[in-house]
Amino acid sequence: MSFIKVGVIGVGNMGSSHIQLLDKGQIEGATLTAICSRNESRIEWIKNHTEGDMQIFRDEETFFSESGIDAVLIATPHYSHPELAKKAFAKGIHVLIEKPAGVFTKSVLEMNEAAKASGKVFSIMYNQRANPLYQKLRDLIHSGELGEMKRTNWIVTDTYRSQSYYDSSKWRATWKGEGGGVILNQALHQLDIWQWTTGYMPKRIHAMSSVGKYHDIEVEDDATVYVEYENGATGVFIASTGEVPGTNRFEIIGDRGKIVVENEELTFYQLTQSEREFNKTYKGGFGKPEWRKIDILVKSENANHASIIQNWIDSISKGSPLLAPGEDGIKALEISNAIYLSSWSNEMVELPVDPDHYYEKLQEKISASTFEKKNVTNTTLDVKGTH
Amino acid sequence: MSFIKVGVIGVGNMGSSHIQLLDKGQIEGATLTAICSRNESRIEWIKNHTEGDMQIFRDEETFFSESGIDAVLIATPHYSHPELAKKAFAKGIHVLIEKPAGVFTKSVLEMNEAAKASGKVFSIMYNQRANPLYQKLRDLIHSGELGEMKRTNWIVTDTYRSQSYYDSSKWRATWKGEGGGVILNQALHQLDIWQWTTGYMPKRIHAMSSVGKYHDIEVEDDATVYVEYENGATGVFIASTGEVPGTNRFEIIGDRGKIVVENEELTFYQLTQSEREFNKTYKGGFGKPEWRKIDILVKSENANHASIIQNWIDSISKGSPLLAPGEDGIKALEISNAIYLSSWSNEMVELPVDPDHYYEKLQEKISASTFEKKNVTNTTLDVKGTH
């Protein structure tokens, strides 16, 4: 069996974690042959924390041209994902990008085009899609068991961050460096799972976000989002990095019941008949359709980055279908871009957002920024146990 | 011991239930001596379903002038509450009104003035305030145990109604007859408990409501409400009569933890230190303050209308403090009025709403109405088991 030669670019919190997975041989059929970083202290860290024989590059052009890699895992700061992916595709290299796909859809659309033209395997680190809990939820909805969707509600506030997290690097939680806060970073997984499990993208969004509410940062650390879907259903999404202990509770109501995902458990309240039918025929005033409570036994696995990397490698070597196609990265980002636009304008925003318009508005935020980080510590954080 | 002579005006769903409580001697120190209704079939019902010796009036003027009652329980349709209460106060009669206090704050302010001028005991049927669950919740917040409030979230969708409920009487769920839908009727208890337990009225409201989404009615049966409080906290309130099985989950986050009230249970997640303090001093990146989960053992009692009537009678005869002073009725109504205004204008609304402005907007709704109920059944519904 031949090994896929994998390179990693970016050795921050996530990159370091992926490098260790690959270096320890935890990804079958892959071998880590090259790493690229401009940061000498991270290069030092690699030398002390890996055992494999790998080339080290300090310059991305040389990395892509001379490393001889088949596939690259891109784990640099958000803004650079589309540019680096396009460079990789141009060299005929398969790509797995960390989330988010980018910061604005304009560049992500270009990346998706480049991916398509290259014919290479393109995936995104939406590792929550590998969680059996959300796979089961998706099955229940897509099979029609829940019936026509009426409402969604996701409170995802269990992503607490202290000021020291934001102070760990200069680019974090700035418009210029990261391009967003809790919505673009911590809650992006859930924005993807929200649309992926239900099969519905919002059509209109009205969002309220609070900038630096709990932290000394220039982006939002708290947001409340209202959405409307094409079929008339509505939804709410709440994200915050300022609450302890947070909540992670996803509720979806359909014509044939309700599903609640909370505390890593999935509960299905299944009606014995359609509510819409009951409503038409029942004559007794205060009655309700009958239901039963079903505890769906499924194990939650939160932090399985390895599954996504393995799936990507398997797709390259065996043609396995991708769990998280890279092109899907734009969906959560479109929701995210609409949330920001609505928050900035205090108006309802229709999806999809115009890519040029969003790009311009984001540039205005960057240009207008006067924010200075006071205590940057330049620390790489251990992501073990985070999602 | 002398008995308080009580009259009941309005013999619909709620009035019938209160009459039976009083007639069976379940309210200590009170005796039911007079009833007023214009509806002959309801008068017939009274004759067949009560045992006590009581006068029957068909005209409210005579009822208030000649019945000789000390106290009146007003259970007529919403609009008439303030007018009837003012008539009672003018005659020196103590008053307990069914919720809502009225339909618009303009008339409720006048009622509150009349109550004050009369010096009589004035209460409102906010029976959820008698629920030990919410009393405990209020204690935990008011004692400071939860710390400075950050966010509230109440999903109250367990108030399902079928079309036959709305068809049971002509006035139901019309702008002219009832003045609102799920917000003014079913969810009003929770709007009161929301402000009563937290001690906070919203300062700004942005609401989205859906008119006749699940039923053939001209008012809203589904609403999503976003609020901001004076201290910067935010909140969401979701109400619907179109979901089965609904949810009733109230979450309040403070600087020192989180409280969740769901499934008639109260859980307190108590931090061992202030989150704001932790955020300032912690240096480790991904850490969180410690917490413990405390199951607060308290019995939920949902439908205790008798407690509110008893408390009102005790206040009249013994001077006991009122659990639900009538003047408090305006608070949930102000929230409700702001929700409607925001939904109609699709704009953020500041509280308190201008009473004249709301009155005018409501008149516009009534004037513009072309809605005709197709299948009015004129049925009185048994409210046992509802809240």
Short mmCIF file of C-alpha atoms in Angstrom, two decimals, chain A residues 103-353:
data_model
loop_
_atom_site.label_atom_id
_atom_site.label_comp_id
_atom_site.label_asym_id
_atom_site.label_seq_id
_atom_site.Cartn_x
_atom_site.Cartn_y
_atom_site.Cartn_z
CA VAL A 103 -13.66 35.09 6.27
CA PHE A 104 -15.83 36.34 3.39
CA THR A 105 -17.64 34.36 0.70
CA LYS A 106 -16.03 36.25 -2.20
CA SER A 107 -12.69 34.50 -1.70
CA VAL A 108 -14.32 31.19 -0.79
CA LEU A 109 -16.26 31.13 -4.07
CA GLU A 110 -12.95 31.53 -5.90
CA MET A 111 -11.45 28.71 -3.84
CA ASN A 112 -14.39 26.45 -4.65
CA GLU A 113 -13.96 27.20 -8.35
CA ALA A 114 -10.27 26.36 -8.15
CA ALA A 115 -11.04 23.12 -6.34
CA LYS A 116 -13.51 22.11 -9.02
CA ALA A 117 -11.10 22.95 -11.84
CA SER A 118 -8.30 20.95 -10.21
CA GLY A 119 -10.31 17.78 -9.71
CA LYS A 120 -8.44 17.24 -6.44
CA VAL A 121 -10.01 16.04 -3.20
CA PHE A 122 -11.11 19.01 -1.11
CA SER A 123 -12.38 18.75 2.45
CA ILE A 124 -12.95 21.03 5.44
CA MET A 125 -12.43 20.36 9.12
CA TYR A 126 -16.12 20.24 10.06
CA ASN A 127 -15.28 17.54 12.55
CA GLN A 128 -18.71 17.72 14.20
CA ARG A 129 -20.09 16.02 11.09
CA ALA A 130 -18.20 12.93 12.24
CA ASN A 131 -20.14 12.95 15.52
CA PRO A 132 -22.57 9.97 15.49
CA LEU A 133 -25.02 12.13 17.45
CA TYR A 134 -25.42 14.64 14.64
CA GLN A 135 -25.33 11.93 11.98
CA LYS A 136 -28.28 10.27 13.68
CA LEU A 137 -30.10 13.60 14.00
CA ARG A 138 -29.61 14.21 10.29
CA ASP A 139 -30.97 10.75 9.49
CA LEU A 140 -34.10 11.33 11.58
CA ILE A 141 -34.81 14.60 9.79
CA HIS A 142 -33.85 13.56 6.26
CA SER A 143 -35.81 10.29 6.49
CA GLY A 144 -38.96 12.34 7.12
CA GLU A 145 -39.57 10.90 10.58
CA LEU A 146 -39.76 14.37 12.12
CA GLY A 147 -42.07 15.70 9.41
CA GLU A 148 -42.08 19.18 7.91
CA MET A 149 -39.83 21.45 9.95
CA LYS A 150 -41.51 24.17 12.08
CA ARG A 151 -38.80 25.65 14.26
CA THR A 152 -35.15 25.26 15.23
CA ASN A 153 -33.46 26.54 18.38
CA TRP A 154 -29.81 26.18 19.23
CA ILE A 155 -28.30 27.63 22.38
CA VAL A 156 -24.57 27.09 22.14
CA THR A 157 -22.93 28.93 24.95
CA ASP A 158 -20.62 26.20 26.24
CA THR A 159 -17.63 27.70 24.43
CA TYR A 160 -16.35 29.84 27.29
CA ARG A 161 -13.13 31.77 26.68
CA SER A 162 -11.23 33.86 29.17
CA GLN A 163 -9.34 37.02 28.32
CA SER A 164 -6.11 35.00 28.33
CA TYR A 165 -7.37 32.98 25.36
CA TYR A 166 -7.89 36.16 23.36
CA ASP A 167 -4.53 37.49 24.48
CA SER A 168 -2.72 34.34 23.29
CA SER A 169 -2.08 35.74 19.82
CA LYS A 170 -2.21 39.10 18.11
CA TRP A 171 -4.52 38.14 15.22
CA ARG A 172 -7.23 36.61 17.42
CA ALA A 173 -10.56 38.39 17.74
CA THR A 174 -9.66 41.35 15.54
CA TRP A 175 -11.40 42.33 12.29
CA LYS A 176 -8.11 42.41 10.45
CA GLY A 177 -6.58 39.29 11.93
CA GLU A 178 -9.50 36.91 12.40
CA GLY A 179 -12.45 38.65 10.76
CA GLY A 180 -14.95 37.82 13.48
CA GLY A 181 -15.54 36.44 16.96
CA VAL A 182 -17.70 33.74 18.47
CA ILE A 183 -19.84 33.42 15.33
CA LEU A 184 -16.97 32.95 12.88
CA ASN A 185 -14.80 30.91 15.21
CA GLN A 186 -16.35 28.96 18.12
CA ALA A 187 -19.92 28.63 16.84
CA LEU A 188 -19.08 27.97 13.20
CA HIS A 189 -19.25 24.20 13.69
CA GLN A 190 -22.80 24.56 14.95
CA LEU A 191 -23.75 26.91 12.10
CA ASP A 192 -22.68 24.12 9.76
CA ILE A 193 -24.40 21.34 11.73
CA TRP A 194 -27.55 23.50 11.94
CA GLN A 195 -27.89 23.59 8.13
CA TRP A 196 -26.38 20.14 7.52
CA THR A 197 -28.70 18.22 9.86
CA THR A 198 -31.87 20.08 8.92
CA GLY A 199 -31.08 20.40 5.22
CA TYR A 200 -32.28 24.00 5.39
CA MET A 201 -30.31 27.19 4.90
CA PRO A 202 -31.97 30.29 6.42
CA LYS A 203 -33.57 32.65 3.88
CA ARG A 204 -33.57 35.75 6.11
CA ILE A 205 -31.55 36.63 9.19
CA HIS A 206 -31.96 39.25 11.88
CA ALA A 207 -29.07 39.23 14.32
CA MET A 208 -27.99 41.16 17.37
CA SER A 209 -24.40 40.83 18.45
CA SER A 210 -22.44 42.42 21.26
CA VAL A 211 -18.90 43.54 20.60
CA GLY A 212 -16.41 42.96 23.41
CA LYS A 213 -19.20 42.42 25.89
CA TYR A 214 -17.27 40.07 28.16
CA HIS A 215 -13.72 40.57 26.87
CA ASP A 216 -11.34 43.26 25.75
CA ILE A 217 -11.67 42.45 22.03
CA GLU A 218 -12.98 44.33 18.99
CA VAL A 219 -15.28 41.60 17.67
CA GLU A 220 -18.43 39.99 19.05
CA ASP A 221 -18.36 37.54 21.96
CA ASP A 222 -22.15 37.22 22.27
CA ALA A 223 -24.86 36.97 19.60
CA THR A 224 -28.56 36.24 19.26
CA VAL A 225 -29.70 35.28 15.77
CA TYR A 226 -33.25 34.98 14.45
CA VAL A 227 -33.80 33.19 11.14
CA GLU A 228 -36.63 32.44 8.75
CA TYR A 229 -36.63 29.49 6.36
CA GLU A 230 -38.18 29.17 2.93
CA ASN A 231 -40.99 26.92 4.21
CA GLY A 232 -42.04 29.47 6.85
CA ALA A 233 -40.24 27.83 9.75
CA THR A 234 -38.31 30.10 12.11
CA GLY A 235 -35.25 29.58 14.26
CA VAL A 236 -33.01 31.07 16.93
CA PHE A 237 -29.28 30.59 17.41
CA ILE A 238 -27.51 31.94 20.49
CA ALA A 239 -23.74 31.92 20.92
CA SER A 240 -21.52 33.33 23.63
CA THR A 241 -18.02 32.93 25.05
CA GLY A 242 -18.94 34.72 28.27
CA GLU A 243 -21.11 32.21 30.13
CA VAL A 244 -20.24 29.43 32.58
CA PRO A 245 -21.39 26.74 32.55
CA GLY A 246 -22.75 27.20 29.09
CA THR A 247 -25.57 25.35 27.43
CA ASN A 248 -25.48 23.27 24.27
CA ARG A 249 -29.08 22.48 23.46
CA PHE A 250 -30.41 22.02 19.94
CA GLU A 251 -34.17 21.63 19.55
CA ILE A 252 -35.91 20.95 16.23
CA ILE A 253 -39.70 20.84 15.94
CA GLY A 254 -41.49 19.18 13.07
CA ASP A 255 -45.03 18.26 12.17
CA ARG A 256 -44.47 14.80 13.65
CA GLY A 257 -42.64 15.65 16.82
CA LYS A 258 -39.64 17.25 18.43
CA ILE A 259 -35.99 16.33 18.77
CA VAL A 260 -33.77 17.66 21.54
CA VAL A 261 -30.01 17.20 21.52
CA GLU A 262 -28.56 18.17 24.89
CA ASN A 263 -25.93 16.83 27.26
CA GLU A 264 -24.70 14.64 24.39
CA GLU A 265 -28.04 12.83 24.30
CA LEU A 266 -30.69 12.69 21.61
CA THR A 267 -34.35 12.54 22.57
CA PHE A 268 -37.12 12.14 20.01
CA TYR A 269 -40.67 13.03 21.02
CA GLN A 270 -42.59 11.24 18.32
CA LEU A 271 -46.24 12.04 17.57
CA THR A 272 -48.54 9.19 16.65
CA GLN A 273 -50.06 11.39 13.93
CA SER A 274 -49.35 14.59 12.03
CA GLU A 275 -50.12 17.70 14.11
CA ARG A 276 -51.47 19.45 11.02
CA GLU A 277 -53.95 16.61 10.50
CA PHE A 278 -54.93 16.57 14.19
CA ASN A 279 -55.52 20.31 14.12
CA LYS A 280 -57.96 19.96 11.24
CA THR A 281 -60.01 17.10 12.63
CA TYR A 282 -59.97 17.37 16.44
CA LYS A 283 -63.07 18.91 18.03
CA GLY A 284 -62.31 18.86 21.76
CA GLY A 285 -60.74 22.28 22.43
CA PHE A 286 -57.77 21.68 24.75
CA GLY A 287 -56.52 18.28 23.46
CA LYS A 288 -53.19 17.47 21.81
CA PRO A 289 -51.99 14.68 19.56
CA GLU A 290 -50.45 11.77 21.47
CA TRP A 291 -46.71 11.27 21.56
CA ARG A 292 -44.08 8.99 22.96
CA LYS A 293 -40.63 9.86 24.23
CA ILE A 294 -37.84 7.89 22.60
CA ASP A 295 -34.29 8.00 23.95
CA ILE A 296 -32.12 7.40 20.90
CA LEU A 297 -29.05 5.53 22.05
CA VAL A 298 -26.09 6.99 20.23
CA LYS A 299 -22.62 7.82 21.47
CA SER A 300 -21.48 11.42 21.18
CA GLU A 301 -17.92 11.93 19.95
CA ASN A 302 -17.05 15.56 19.95
CA ALA A 303 -13.47 16.16 19.05
CA ASN A 304 -12.83 13.64 16.30
CA HIS A 305 -10.57 15.64 14.02
CA ALA A 306 -8.86 12.36 13.19
CA SER A 307 -12.05 11.05 11.54
CA ILE A 308 -12.15 13.96 9.13
CA ILE A 309 -8.46 13.62 8.26
CA GLN A 310 -8.88 9.87 7.79
CA ASN A 311 -11.99 10.38 5.63
CA TRP A 312 -10.06 12.85 3.46
CA ILE A 313 -7.11 10.46 3.05
CA ASP A 314 -9.51 7.58 2.27
CA SER A 315 -11.21 9.72 -0.32
CA ILE A 316 -7.86 10.44 -1.96
CA SER A 317 -6.64 6.85 -1.91
CA LYS A 318 -9.88 4.86 -2.21
CA GLY A 319 -12.44 7.33 -3.53
CA SER A 320 -14.57 7.18 -0.35
CA PRO A 321 -17.30 9.84 -0.23
CA LEU A 322 -16.36 12.93 1.78
CA LEU A 323 -18.20 13.63 5.01
CA ALA A 324 -17.30 17.31 4.82
CA PRO A 325 -16.69 18.37 1.20
CA GLY A 326 -14.64 21.58 1.12
CA GLU A 327 -17.28 23.26 -1.06
CA ASP A 328 -19.73 22.97 1.86
CA GLY A 329 -17.55 25.38 3.83
CA ILE A 330 -19.32 28.29 2.22
CA LYS A 331 -22.69 27.48 3.80
CA ALA A 332 -21.87 28.20 7.45
CA LEU A 333 -19.79 31.14 6.24
CA GLU A 334 -22.78 32.57 4.36
CA ILE A 335 -24.85 32.34 7.52
CA SER A 336 -21.99 33.94 9.45
CA ASN A 337 -21.58 36.77 6.89
CA ALA A 338 -25.34 37.44 7.03
CA ILE A 339 -25.24 37.55 10.83
CA TYR A 340 -22.50 40.18 10.75
CA LEU A 341 -24.23 42.24 8.07
CA SER A 342 -27.50 42.21 10.00
CA SER A 343 -25.76 43.14 13.25
CA TRP A 344 -23.94 46.02 11.60
CA SER A 345 -26.99 47.37 9.78
CA ASN A 346 -29.56 46.44 12.43
CA GLU A 347 -31.74 45.17 9.58
CA MET A 348 -33.10 41.91 8.27
CA VAL A 349 -30.70 40.43 5.74
CA GLU A 350 -31.65 38.12 2.86
CA LEU A 351 -29.45 35.14 1.97
CA PRO A 352 -27.28 34.64 0.05
CA VAL A 353 -25.44 37.82 0.94
#
